[in-house]
Short mmCIF file of C-alpha atoms in Angstrom, two decimals:
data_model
loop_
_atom_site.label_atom_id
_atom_site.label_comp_id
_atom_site.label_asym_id
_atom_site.label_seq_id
_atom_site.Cartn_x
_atom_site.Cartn_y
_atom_site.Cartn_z
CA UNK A 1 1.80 -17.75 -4.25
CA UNK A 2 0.35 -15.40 -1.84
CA UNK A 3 -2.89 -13.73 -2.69
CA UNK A 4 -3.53 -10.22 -2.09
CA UNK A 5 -6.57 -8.66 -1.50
CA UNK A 6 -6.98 -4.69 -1.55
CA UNK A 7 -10.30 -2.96 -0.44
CA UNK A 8 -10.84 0.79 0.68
CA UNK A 9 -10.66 2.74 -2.29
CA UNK A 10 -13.35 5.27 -3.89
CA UNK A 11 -14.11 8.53 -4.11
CA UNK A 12 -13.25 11.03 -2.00
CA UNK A 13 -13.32 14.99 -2.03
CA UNK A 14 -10.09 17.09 -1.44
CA UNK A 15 -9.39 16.79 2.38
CA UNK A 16 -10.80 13.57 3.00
CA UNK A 17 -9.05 10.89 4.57
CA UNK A 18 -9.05 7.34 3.04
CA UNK A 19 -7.45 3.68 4.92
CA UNK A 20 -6.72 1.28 2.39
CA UNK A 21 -6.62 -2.40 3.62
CA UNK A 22 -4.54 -5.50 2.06
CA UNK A 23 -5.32 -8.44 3.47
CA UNK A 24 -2.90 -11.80 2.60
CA UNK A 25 -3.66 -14.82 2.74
CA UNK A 26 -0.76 -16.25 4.54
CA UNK A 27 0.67 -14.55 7.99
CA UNK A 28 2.39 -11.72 6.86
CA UNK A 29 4.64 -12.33 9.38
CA UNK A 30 6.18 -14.74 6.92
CA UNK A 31 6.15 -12.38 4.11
CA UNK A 32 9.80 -10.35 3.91
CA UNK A 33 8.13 -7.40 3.56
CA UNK A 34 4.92 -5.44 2.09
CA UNK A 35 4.20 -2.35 0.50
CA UNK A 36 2.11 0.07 -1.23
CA UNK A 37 2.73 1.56 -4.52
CA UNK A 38 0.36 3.73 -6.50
CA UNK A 39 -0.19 4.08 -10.73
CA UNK A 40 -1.61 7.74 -11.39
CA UNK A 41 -3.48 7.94 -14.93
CA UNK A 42 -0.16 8.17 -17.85
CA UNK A 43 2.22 7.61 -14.80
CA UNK A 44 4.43 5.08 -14.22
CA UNK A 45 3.82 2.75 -10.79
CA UNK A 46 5.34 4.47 -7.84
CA UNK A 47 6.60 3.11 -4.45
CA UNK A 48 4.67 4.92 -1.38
CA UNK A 49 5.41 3.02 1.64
CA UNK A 50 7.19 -0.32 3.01
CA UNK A 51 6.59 -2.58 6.43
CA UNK A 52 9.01 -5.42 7.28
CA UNK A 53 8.22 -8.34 8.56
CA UNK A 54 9.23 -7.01 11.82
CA UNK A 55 6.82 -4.03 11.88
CA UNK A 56 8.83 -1.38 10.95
CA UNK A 57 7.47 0.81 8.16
CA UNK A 58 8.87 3.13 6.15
CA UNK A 59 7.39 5.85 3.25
CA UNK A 60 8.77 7.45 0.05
CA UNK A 61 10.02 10.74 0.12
CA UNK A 62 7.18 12.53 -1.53
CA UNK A 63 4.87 10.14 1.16
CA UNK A 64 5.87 11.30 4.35
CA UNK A 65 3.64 13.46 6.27
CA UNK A 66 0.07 12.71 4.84
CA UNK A 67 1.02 8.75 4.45
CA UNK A 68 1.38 6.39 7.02
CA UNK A 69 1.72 2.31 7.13
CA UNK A 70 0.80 0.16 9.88
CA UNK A 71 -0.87 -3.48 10.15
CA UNK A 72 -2.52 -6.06 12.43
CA UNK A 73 -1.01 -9.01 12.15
CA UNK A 74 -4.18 -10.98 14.03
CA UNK A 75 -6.11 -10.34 10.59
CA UNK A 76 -3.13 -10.68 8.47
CA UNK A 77 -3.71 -7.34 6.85
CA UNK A 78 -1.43 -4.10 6.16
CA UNK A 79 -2.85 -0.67 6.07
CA UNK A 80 -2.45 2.40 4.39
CA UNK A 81 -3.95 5.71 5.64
CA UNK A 82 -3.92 8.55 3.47
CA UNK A 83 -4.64 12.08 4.72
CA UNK A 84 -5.86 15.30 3.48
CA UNK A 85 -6.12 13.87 -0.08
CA UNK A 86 -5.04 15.62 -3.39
CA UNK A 87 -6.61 15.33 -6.65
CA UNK A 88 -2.99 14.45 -7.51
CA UNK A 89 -3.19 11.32 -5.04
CA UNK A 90 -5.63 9.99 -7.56
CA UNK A 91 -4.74 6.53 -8.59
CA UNK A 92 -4.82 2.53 -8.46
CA UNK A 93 -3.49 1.73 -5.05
CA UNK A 94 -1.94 -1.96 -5.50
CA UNK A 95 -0.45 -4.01 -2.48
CA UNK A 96 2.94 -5.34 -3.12
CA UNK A 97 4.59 -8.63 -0.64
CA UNK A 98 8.11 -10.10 -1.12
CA UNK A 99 7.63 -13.11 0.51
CA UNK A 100 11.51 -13.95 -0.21
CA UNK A 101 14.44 -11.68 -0.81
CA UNK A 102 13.35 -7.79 -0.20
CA UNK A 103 11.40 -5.00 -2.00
CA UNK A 104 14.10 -4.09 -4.17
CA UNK A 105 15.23 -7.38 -4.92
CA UNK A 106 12.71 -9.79 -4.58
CA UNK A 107 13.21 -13.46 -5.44
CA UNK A 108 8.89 -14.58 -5.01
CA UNK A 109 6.52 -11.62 -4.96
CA UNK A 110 2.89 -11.15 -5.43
CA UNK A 111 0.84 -8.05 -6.18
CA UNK A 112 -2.91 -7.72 -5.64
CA UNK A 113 -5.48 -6.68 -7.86
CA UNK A 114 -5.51 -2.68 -6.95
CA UNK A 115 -8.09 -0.53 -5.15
CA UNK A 116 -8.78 3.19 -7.37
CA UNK A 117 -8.64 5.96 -4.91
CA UNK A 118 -10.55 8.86 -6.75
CA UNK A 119 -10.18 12.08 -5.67
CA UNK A 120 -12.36 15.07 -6.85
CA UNK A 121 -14.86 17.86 -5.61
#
């Protein structure tokens, strides 16, 4: 199983900007595809954004604009940078990989442990 390892989280004021890393431990160029989804306090887990394994990223609805995916595959990591936060953007960030099938139907998946992102003046 592939591990997942999510670091970048903490707490921010509103504004801030915030670049969550997942790192895997296998090249993610073998992994189907990655993502981020976020758990708000009460709130069920929610999908932000999606990278294939060829690069191309995509966000949620209610993530485009302030979120944006990218990664590096030399350090086998996936990013997510958040801008001007919200208090409403405050939650447990977890990384997501489908390492066969796809996001919506995986057949082998792996989540990592989450990152809290913490946003408050």
């Amino acid at each position: 199983q592939v591990q997942l390892v999510e670091s970048g989280g903490g707490l921010v004021q509103p504004g801030e900007s915030l670049r969550l890393s997942c790192t895997a431990s296998v090249n993610i160029r073998s992994i189907n595809a990655m993502a981020w989804y976020r758990q708000a306090p009460g709130k069920q887990r929610e999908l932000v954004a999606t990278i294939t394994s060829d690069g191309k990223g995509d966000r949620a609805d209610g993530a485009k604009g302030r979120f944006s995916i990218s990664r590096d595959i030399d350090k086998n990591t996936i990013y997510l940078q958040i801008n001007t936060l919200k208090v409403e953007d405050t939650a447990v960030y977890y990384c997501y990989a489908a390492t066969l099938g796809s996001i919506w139907a995986p057949l082998a998946d792996s989540w990592g442990q989450g990152t809290q992102v913490t946003v408050s003046s």
